Tab-separated table of C-alpha atoms and ligand atoms in Angstrom:
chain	number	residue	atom	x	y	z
A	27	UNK	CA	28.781	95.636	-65.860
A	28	UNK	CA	29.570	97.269	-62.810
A	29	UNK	CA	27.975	95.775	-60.203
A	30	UNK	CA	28.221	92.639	-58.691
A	31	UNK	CA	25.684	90.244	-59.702
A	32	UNK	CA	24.469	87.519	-57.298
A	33	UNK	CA	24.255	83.847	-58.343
A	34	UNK	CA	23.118	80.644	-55.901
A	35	UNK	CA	24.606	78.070	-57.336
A	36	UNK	CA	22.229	74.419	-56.152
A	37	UNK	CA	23.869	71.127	-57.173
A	38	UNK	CA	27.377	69.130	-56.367
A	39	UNK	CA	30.503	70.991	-54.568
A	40	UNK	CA	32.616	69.710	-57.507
A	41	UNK	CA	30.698	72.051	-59.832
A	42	UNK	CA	31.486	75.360	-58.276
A	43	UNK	CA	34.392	75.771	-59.743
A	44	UNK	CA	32.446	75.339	-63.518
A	45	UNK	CA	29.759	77.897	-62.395
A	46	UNK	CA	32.179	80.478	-60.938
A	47	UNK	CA	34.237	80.675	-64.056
A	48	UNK	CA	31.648	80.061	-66.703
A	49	UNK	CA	29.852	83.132	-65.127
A	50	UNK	CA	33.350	85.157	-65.205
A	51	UNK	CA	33.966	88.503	-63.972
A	52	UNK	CA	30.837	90.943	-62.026
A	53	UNK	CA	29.510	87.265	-60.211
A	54	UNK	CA	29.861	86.359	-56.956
A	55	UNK	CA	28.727	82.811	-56.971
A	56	UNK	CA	26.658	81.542	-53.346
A	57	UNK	CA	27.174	78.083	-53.207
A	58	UNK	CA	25.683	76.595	-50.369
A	59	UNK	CA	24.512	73.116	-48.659
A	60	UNK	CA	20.916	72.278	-50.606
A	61	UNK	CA	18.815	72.448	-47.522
A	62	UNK	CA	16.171	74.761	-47.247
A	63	UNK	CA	18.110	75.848	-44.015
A	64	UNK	CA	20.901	76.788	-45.545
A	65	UNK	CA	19.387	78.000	-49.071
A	66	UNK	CA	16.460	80.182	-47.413
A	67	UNK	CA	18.610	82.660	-45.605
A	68	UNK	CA	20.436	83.850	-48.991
A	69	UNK	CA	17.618	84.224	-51.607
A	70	UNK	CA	17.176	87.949	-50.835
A	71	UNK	CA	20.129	88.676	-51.824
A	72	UNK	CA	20.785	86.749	-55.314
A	73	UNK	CA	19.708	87.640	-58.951
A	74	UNK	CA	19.740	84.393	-60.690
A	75	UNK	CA	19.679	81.033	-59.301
A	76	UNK	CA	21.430	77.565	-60.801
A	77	UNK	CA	19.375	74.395	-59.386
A	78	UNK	CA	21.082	71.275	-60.469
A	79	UNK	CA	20.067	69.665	-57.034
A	80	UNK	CA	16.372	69.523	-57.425
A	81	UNK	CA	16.507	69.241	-53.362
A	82	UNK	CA	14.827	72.577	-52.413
A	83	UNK	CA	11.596	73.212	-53.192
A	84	UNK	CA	11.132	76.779	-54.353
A	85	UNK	CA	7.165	77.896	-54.086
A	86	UNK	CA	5.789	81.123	-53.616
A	87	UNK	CA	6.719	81.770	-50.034
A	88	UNK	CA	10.466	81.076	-50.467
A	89	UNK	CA	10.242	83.154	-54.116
A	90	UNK	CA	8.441	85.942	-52.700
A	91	UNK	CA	11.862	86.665	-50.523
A	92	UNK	CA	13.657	86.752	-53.445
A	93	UNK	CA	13.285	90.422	-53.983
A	94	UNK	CA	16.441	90.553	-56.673
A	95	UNK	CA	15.262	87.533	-58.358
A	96	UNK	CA	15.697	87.855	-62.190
A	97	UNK	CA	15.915	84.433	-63.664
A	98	UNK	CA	16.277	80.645	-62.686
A	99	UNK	CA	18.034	78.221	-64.948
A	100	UNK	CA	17.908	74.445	-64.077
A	101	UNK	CA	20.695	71.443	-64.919
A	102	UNK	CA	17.674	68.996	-65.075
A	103	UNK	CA	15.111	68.748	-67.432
A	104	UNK	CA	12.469	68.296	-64.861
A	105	UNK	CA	11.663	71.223	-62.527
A	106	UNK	CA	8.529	70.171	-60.609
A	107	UNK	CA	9.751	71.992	-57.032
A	108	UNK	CA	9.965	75.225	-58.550
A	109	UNK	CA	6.566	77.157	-58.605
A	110	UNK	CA	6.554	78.174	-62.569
A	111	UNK	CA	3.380	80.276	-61.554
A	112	UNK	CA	4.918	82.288	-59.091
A	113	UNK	CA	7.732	82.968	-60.942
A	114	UNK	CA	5.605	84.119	-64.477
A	115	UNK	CA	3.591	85.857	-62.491
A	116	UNK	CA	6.771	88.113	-62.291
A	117	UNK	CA	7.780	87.443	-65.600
A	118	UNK	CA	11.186	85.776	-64.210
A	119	UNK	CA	12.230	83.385	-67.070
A	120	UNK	CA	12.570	79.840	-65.812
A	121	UNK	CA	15.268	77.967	-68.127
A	122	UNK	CA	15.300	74.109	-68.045
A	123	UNK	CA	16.915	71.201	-70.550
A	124	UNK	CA	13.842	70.492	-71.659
A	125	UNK	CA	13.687	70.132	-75.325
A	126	UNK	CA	17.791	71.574	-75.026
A	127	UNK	CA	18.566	68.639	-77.556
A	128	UNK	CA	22.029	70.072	-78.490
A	129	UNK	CA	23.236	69.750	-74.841
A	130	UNK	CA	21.129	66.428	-73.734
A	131	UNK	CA	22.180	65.010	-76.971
A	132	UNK	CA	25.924	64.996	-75.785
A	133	UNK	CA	25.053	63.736	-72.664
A	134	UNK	CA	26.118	59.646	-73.124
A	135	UNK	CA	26.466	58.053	-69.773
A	136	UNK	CA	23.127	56.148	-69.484
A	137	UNK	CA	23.534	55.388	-72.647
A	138	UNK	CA	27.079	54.080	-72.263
A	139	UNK	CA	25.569	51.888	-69.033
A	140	UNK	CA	23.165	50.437	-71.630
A	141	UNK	CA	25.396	49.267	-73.747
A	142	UNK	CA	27.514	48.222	-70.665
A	143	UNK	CA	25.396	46.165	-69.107
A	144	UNK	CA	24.313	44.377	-72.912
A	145	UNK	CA	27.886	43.490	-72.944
A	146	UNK	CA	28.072	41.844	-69.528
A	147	UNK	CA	24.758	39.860	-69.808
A	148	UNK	CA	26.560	38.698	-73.397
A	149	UNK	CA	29.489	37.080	-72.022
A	150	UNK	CA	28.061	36.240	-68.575
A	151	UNK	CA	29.920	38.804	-66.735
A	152	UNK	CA	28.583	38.412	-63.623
A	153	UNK	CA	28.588	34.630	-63.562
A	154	UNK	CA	31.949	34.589	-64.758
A	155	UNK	CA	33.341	37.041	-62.239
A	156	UNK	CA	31.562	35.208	-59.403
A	157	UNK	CA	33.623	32.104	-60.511
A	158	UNK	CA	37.091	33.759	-60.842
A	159	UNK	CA	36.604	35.186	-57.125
A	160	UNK	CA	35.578	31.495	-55.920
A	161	UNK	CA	39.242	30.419	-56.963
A	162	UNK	CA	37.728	28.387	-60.535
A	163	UNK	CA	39.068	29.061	-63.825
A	164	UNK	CA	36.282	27.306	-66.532
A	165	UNK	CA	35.480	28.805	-69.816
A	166	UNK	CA	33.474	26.121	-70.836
A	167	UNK	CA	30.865	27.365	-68.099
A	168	UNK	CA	30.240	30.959	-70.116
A	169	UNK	CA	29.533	30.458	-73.715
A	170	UNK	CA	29.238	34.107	-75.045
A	171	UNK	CA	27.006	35.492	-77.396
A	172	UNK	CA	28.663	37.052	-80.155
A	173	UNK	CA	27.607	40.647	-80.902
A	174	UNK	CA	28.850	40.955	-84.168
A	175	UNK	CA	26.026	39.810	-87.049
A	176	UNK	CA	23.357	39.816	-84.423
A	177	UNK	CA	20.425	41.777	-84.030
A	178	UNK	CA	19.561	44.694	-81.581
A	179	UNK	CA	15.896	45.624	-81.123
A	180	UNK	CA	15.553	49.472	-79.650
A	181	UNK	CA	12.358	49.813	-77.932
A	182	UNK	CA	12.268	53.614	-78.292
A	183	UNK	CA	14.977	55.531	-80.428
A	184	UNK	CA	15.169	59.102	-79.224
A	185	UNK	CA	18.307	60.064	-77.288
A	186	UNK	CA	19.831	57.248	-75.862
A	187	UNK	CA	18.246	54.585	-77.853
A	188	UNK	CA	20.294	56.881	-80.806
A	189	UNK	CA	23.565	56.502	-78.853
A	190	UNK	CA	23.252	52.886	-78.975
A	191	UNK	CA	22.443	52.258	-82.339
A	192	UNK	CA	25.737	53.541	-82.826
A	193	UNK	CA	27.453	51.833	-80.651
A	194	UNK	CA	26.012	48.208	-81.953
A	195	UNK	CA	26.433	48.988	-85.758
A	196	UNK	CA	30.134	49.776	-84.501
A	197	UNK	CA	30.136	46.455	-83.059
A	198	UNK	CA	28.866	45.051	-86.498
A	199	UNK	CA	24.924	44.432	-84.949
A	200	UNK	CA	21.921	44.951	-87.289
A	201	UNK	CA	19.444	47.509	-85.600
A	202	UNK	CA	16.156	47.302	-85.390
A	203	UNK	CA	13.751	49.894	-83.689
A	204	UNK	CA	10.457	50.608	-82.834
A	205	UNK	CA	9.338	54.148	-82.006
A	206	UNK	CA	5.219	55.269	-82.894
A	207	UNK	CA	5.914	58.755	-81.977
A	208	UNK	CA	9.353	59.729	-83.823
A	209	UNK	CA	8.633	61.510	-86.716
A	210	UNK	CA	10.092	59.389	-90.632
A	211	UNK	CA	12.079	62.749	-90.919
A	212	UNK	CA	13.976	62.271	-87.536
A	213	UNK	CA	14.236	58.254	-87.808
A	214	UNK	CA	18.392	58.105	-87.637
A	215	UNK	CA	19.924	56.191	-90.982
A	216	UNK	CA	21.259	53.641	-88.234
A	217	UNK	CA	17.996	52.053	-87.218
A	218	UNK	CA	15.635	49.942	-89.163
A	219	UNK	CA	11.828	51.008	-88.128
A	220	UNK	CA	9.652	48.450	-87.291
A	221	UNK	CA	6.913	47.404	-85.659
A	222	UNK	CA	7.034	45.732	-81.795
A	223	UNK	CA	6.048	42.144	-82.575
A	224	UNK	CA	8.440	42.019	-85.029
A	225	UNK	CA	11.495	43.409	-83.459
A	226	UNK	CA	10.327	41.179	-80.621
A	227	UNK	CA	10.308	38.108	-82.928
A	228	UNK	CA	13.598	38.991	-84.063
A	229	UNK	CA	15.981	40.553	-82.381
A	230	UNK	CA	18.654	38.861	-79.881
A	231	UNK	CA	18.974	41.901	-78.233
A	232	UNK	CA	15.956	43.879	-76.815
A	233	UNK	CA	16.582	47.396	-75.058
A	234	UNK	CA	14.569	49.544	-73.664
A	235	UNK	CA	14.521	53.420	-73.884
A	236	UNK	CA	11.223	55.399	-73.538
A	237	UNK	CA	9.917	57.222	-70.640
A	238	UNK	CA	7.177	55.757	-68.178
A	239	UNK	CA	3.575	56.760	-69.000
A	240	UNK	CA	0.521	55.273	-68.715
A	241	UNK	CA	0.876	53.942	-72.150
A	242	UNK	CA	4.653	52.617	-71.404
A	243	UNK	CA	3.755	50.951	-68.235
A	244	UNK	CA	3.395	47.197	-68.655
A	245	UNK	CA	4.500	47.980	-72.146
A	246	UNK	CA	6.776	44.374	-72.313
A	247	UNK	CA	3.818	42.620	-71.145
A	248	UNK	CA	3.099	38.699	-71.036
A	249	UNK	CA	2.182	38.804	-74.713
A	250	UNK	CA	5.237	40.345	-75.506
A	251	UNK	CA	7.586	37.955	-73.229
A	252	UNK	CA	6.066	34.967	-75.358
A	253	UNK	CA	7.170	37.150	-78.795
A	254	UNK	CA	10.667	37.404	-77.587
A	255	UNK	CA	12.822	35.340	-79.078
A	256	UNK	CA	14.591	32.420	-76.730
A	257	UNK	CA	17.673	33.467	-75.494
A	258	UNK	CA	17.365	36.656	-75.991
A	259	UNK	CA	19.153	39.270	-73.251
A	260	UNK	CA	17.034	42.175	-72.158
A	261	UNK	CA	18.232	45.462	-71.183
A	262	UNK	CA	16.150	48.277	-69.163
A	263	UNK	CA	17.691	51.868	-67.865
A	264	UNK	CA	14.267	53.057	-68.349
A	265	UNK	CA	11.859	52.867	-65.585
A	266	UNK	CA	11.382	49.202	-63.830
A	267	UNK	CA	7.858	49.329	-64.416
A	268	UNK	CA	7.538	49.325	-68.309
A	269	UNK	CA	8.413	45.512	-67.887
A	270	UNK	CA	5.473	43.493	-66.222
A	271	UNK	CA	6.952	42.538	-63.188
A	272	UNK	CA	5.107	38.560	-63.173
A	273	UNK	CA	5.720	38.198	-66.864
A	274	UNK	CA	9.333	39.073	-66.610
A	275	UNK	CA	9.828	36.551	-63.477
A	276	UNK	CA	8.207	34.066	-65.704
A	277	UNK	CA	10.263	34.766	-68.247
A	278	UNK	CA	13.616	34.635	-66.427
A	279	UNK	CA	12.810	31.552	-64.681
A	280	UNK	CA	11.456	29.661	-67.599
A	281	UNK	CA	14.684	30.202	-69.303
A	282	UNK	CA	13.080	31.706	-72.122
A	283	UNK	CA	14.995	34.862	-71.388
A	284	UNK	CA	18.719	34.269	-71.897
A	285	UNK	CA	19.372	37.743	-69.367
A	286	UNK	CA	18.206	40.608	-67.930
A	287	UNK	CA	20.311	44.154	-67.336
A	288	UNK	CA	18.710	46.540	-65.701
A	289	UNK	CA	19.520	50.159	-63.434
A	290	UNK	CA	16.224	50.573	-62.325
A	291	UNK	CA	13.536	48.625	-60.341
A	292	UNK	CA	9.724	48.874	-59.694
A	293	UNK	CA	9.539	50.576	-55.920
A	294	UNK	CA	12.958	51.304	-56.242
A	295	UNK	CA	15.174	52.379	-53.958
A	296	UNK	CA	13.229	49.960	-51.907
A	297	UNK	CA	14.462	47.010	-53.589
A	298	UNK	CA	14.177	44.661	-51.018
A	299	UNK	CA	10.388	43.543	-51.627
A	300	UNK	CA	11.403	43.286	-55.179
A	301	UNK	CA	10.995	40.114	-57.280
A	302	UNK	CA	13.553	40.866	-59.628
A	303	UNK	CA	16.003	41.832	-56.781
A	304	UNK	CA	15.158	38.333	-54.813
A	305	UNK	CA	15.587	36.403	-58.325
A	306	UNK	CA	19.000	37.934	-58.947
A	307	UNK	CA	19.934	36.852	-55.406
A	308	UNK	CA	19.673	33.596	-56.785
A	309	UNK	CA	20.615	33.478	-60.301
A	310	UNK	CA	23.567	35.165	-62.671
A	311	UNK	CA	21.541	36.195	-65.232
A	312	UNK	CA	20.164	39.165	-63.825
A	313	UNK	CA	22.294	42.006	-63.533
A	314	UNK	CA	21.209	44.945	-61.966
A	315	UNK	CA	22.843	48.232	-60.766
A	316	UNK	CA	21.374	51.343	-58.602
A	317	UNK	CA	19.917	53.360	-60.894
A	318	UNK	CA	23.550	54.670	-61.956
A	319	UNK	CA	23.368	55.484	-65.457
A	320	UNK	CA	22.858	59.341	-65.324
A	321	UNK	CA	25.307	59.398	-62.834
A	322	UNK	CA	28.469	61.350	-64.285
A	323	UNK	CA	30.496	63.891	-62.977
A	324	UNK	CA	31.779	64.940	-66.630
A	325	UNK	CA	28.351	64.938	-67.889
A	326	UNK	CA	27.136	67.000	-64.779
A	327	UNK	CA	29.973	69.856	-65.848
A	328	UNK	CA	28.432	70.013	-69.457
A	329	UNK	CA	24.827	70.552	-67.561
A	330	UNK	CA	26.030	73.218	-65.242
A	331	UNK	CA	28.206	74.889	-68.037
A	332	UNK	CA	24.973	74.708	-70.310
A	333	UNK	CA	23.033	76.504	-67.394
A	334	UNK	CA	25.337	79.142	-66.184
A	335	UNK	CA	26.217	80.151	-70.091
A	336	UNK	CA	21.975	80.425	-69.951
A	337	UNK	CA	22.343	82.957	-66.819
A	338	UNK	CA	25.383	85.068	-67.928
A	339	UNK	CA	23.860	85.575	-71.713
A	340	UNK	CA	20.902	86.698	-70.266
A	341	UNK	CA	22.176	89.561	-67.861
A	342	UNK	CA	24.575	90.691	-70.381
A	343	UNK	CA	21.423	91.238	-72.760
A	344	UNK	CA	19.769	93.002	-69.490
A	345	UNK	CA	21.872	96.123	-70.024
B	403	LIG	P1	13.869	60.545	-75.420
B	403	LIG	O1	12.687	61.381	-75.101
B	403	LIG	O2	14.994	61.156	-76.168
B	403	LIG	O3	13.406	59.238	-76.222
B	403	LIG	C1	12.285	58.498	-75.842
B	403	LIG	C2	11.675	57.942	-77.107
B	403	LIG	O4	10.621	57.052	-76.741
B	403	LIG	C3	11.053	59.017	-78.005
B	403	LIG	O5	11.644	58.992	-79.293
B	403	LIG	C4	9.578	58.645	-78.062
B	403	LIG	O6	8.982	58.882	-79.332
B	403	LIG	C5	9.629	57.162	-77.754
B	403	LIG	N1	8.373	56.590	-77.274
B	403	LIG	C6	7.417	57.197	-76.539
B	403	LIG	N2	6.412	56.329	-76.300
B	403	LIG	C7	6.766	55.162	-76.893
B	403	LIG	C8	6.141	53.897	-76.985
B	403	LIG	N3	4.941	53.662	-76.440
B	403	LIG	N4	6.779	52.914	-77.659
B	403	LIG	C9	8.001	53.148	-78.230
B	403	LIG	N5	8.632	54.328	-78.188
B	403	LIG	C10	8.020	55.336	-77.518
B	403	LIG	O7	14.336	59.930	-74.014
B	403	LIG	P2	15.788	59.433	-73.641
B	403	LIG	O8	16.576	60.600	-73.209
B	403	LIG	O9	16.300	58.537	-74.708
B	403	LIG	O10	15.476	58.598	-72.325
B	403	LIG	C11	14.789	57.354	-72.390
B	403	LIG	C12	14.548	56.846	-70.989
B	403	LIG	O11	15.771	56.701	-70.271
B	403	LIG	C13	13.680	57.756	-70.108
B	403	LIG	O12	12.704	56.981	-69.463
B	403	LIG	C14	14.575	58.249	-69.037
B	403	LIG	O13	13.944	58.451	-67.824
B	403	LIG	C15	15.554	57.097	-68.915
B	403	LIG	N6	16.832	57.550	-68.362
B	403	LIG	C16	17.407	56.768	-67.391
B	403	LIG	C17	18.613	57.154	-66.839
B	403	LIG	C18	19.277	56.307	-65.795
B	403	LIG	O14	20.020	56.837	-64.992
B	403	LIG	N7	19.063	55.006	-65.798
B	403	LIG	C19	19.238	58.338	-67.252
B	403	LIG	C20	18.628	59.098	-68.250
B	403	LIG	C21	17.417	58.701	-68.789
C-alpha cells in the first residue's frame, strides 16, 4: 500500500498506542478528544473510523462529510449513535462485537466483579472492614458462609454467567442454571439446567446475568423473593431493574435475604432517590459498586485490538 490511509481512532488516550501499532505501517492514526467539536472537523479526511467511545453521535449530516469514508468498526457491541442507514446506503460496512463471541468471550471483568462481590457478601466483607477501621477486632461478629459444597443458582448462563460457573465449580460449588433461550447443544457441561422455582428453592447463591427486556424486568419478582431460600446472598451486574425494587427491600429487611451485591441500580447514576442505595446506608449487607464491572483497561486493549485488526484486514483485501 502506498498511500497513507486515514484512521480516527474514538475511545480512551491509553488505547492509541494499541490502534497505531495494530494498524502498522501506511496509517496515520487521528486520535482526538470525543466531542463532536473536536471529531467533526477531521471526518473529511479519514477512511475508516474506530468508535470505542460511543460519545459522538454519527448521523447523516456528520457522515455525509465523510467523503473518504470506507468502513466503521466499533469496540462496543451496541452502536445506536451511528446512523446504520446512512452508512448502507453507501454500502460502508459497519463492524460491531455483536455476536463476536470469540473476542466477548475472553472478555472476564464483569464477570470477575460477580464473583467478587459473591465472595464479599459471603464473609461479610463490608461489615467486617467497617469494624477493622472502627479500631474492633471480633470474628465472632462475621460468621462466613462457606462456598465450598454449596449451591450457585445462574439466572442466565450465556457469557458471564459461563465465566462463573467456572469459577464456583473451582471453588468446589454445585451449579445450577436457568436459561429458556440457550439452546441443549450450547448448555456448558458445568451447569445443571433447571427450571427458576427450583434453582430459587435451592440454591444459596442466586446470580443474575441476562439482559433487561420487557420480559427480564421484574423478573425476581415478589413471588420469586418468597422461593428464595433464607439466607441466601444475591448477586446482580445485570441491570437494577430485573429485581423488583419493593420486593427486594422487603426481602432485605425481613432478613429473608442473607445479602445483596450489586453494580447497578434502577435510575442509576442517580442513586440518590434509590431504595436500595438508602437501605445500604444503613445496613452491611448490601454491597453495591458504580456500575464498574466492564470497566477494564486490559479488556478495553483486547476490544480495540479486535477492532483495528477488523479495519486493517479489510483495506488490505481493498487492493
Ligand atoms: P449473554 O447474552 O451472553 O447471556 C445472557 C443470557 O441470558 C443468554 O444466554 C440468554 O439466553 C439468557 N436469557 C435471556 N432471557 C432470559 C430469561 N428471561 N431468563 C433467563 N435467561 C435468559 O450476556 P452476558 O454477556 O452474559 O451479559 C449478561 C448481562 O450482564 C447483560 O445484561 C449485560 O448488560 C450485563 N453486563 C454488565 C456489565 C457491568 O459492567 N456490570 C458488563 C457487561 C455486561
Amino acid at each position: 500500500m502506498s498511500t497513507v490511509l486515514s484512521a480516527l481512532y474514538l475511545g480512551p488516550a491509553s488505547g492509541t498506542a494499541a490502534v497505531t501499532t495494530t494498524l502498522g505501517a501506511g496509517w496515520q492514526v487521528l486520535a482526538p478528544e470525543t466531542t463532536p467539536a473536536a471529531v467533526l472537523p477531521l471526518l473529511p479526511q479519514v477512511h475508516a473510523i474506530l468508535d470505542a467511545s460511543m460519545k459522538v453521535p454519527l448521523r447523516q449530516a456528520e457522515l455525509d462529510t465523510a467523503v473518504h469514508l470506507k468502513l466503521i468498526a466499533t469496540a462496543t457491541t451496541g452502536a445506536d449513535h451511528i446512523d446504520s442507514k446512512a452508512l448502507a446506503a453507501r454500502s460502508i460496512p459497519l463492524l460491531t462485537l455483536k455476536g463476536q463471541k470469540q473476542v466477548l468471550n475472553e472478555l472476564t471483568p464483569a464477570a470477575e466483579l460477580s464473583w467478587m462481590l459473591l465472595m464479599a457478601c459471603a464473609r461479610h466483607l463490608r461489615a467486617a472492614n467497617r469494624h477493622v477501621e472502627a479500631g474492633l477486632w471480633d470474628r465472632e461478629k462475621f460468621p462466613g458462609m462457606l462456598l465450598k459444597g454449596r449451591i450457585l443458582g445462574l439466572i442466565g448462563c450465556g457469557r458471564i454467567g459461563q465465566w462463573m460457573s467456572r469459577y464456583a465449580t473451582a471453588f468446589g460449588m454445585r451449579v445450577i442454571g436457568y436459561d429458556p433461550y440457550l439452546p441443549e447443544t450450547e448448555w456448558p457441561a458445568t451447569i445443571e439446567r433447571t427450571d427458576l422455582d427450583t434453582l430459587l428453592q435451592n440454591a444459596h447463591a442466586v446470580s443474575i446475568h441476562v439482559h433487561l427486556s420487557d420480559e427480564t424486568r421484574g423478573l425476581v419478582g415478589p413471588r420469586e423473593f418468597t422461593l428464595i431460600r433464607p439466607g441466601t446472598i444475591l448477586i446482580n451486574t445485570s441491570r437494577g431493574a430485573i429485581c423488583d425494587e419493593d420486593a427486594l427491600l422487603q426481602a432485605l429487611e425481613s432478613g429473608h435475604l442473607g445479602g445483596y451485591g450489586t453494580d447497578v441500580l434502577e435510575g442509576e447514576p442517580a442513586i440518590q432517590t434509590s431504595r436500595i442505595w438508602q437501605y445500604a446506608q444503613k445496613h452491611d449487607n448490601c454491597l453495591i459498586t458504580p456500575h464498574i464491572g466492564g470497566f477494564s483497561p486490559d479488556a478495553v486493549d483486547i476490544v480495540l485490538k479486535f477492532a483495528a485488526t477488523r479495519i486493517r484486514d479489510f483495506f488490505a483485501t481493498q487492493g
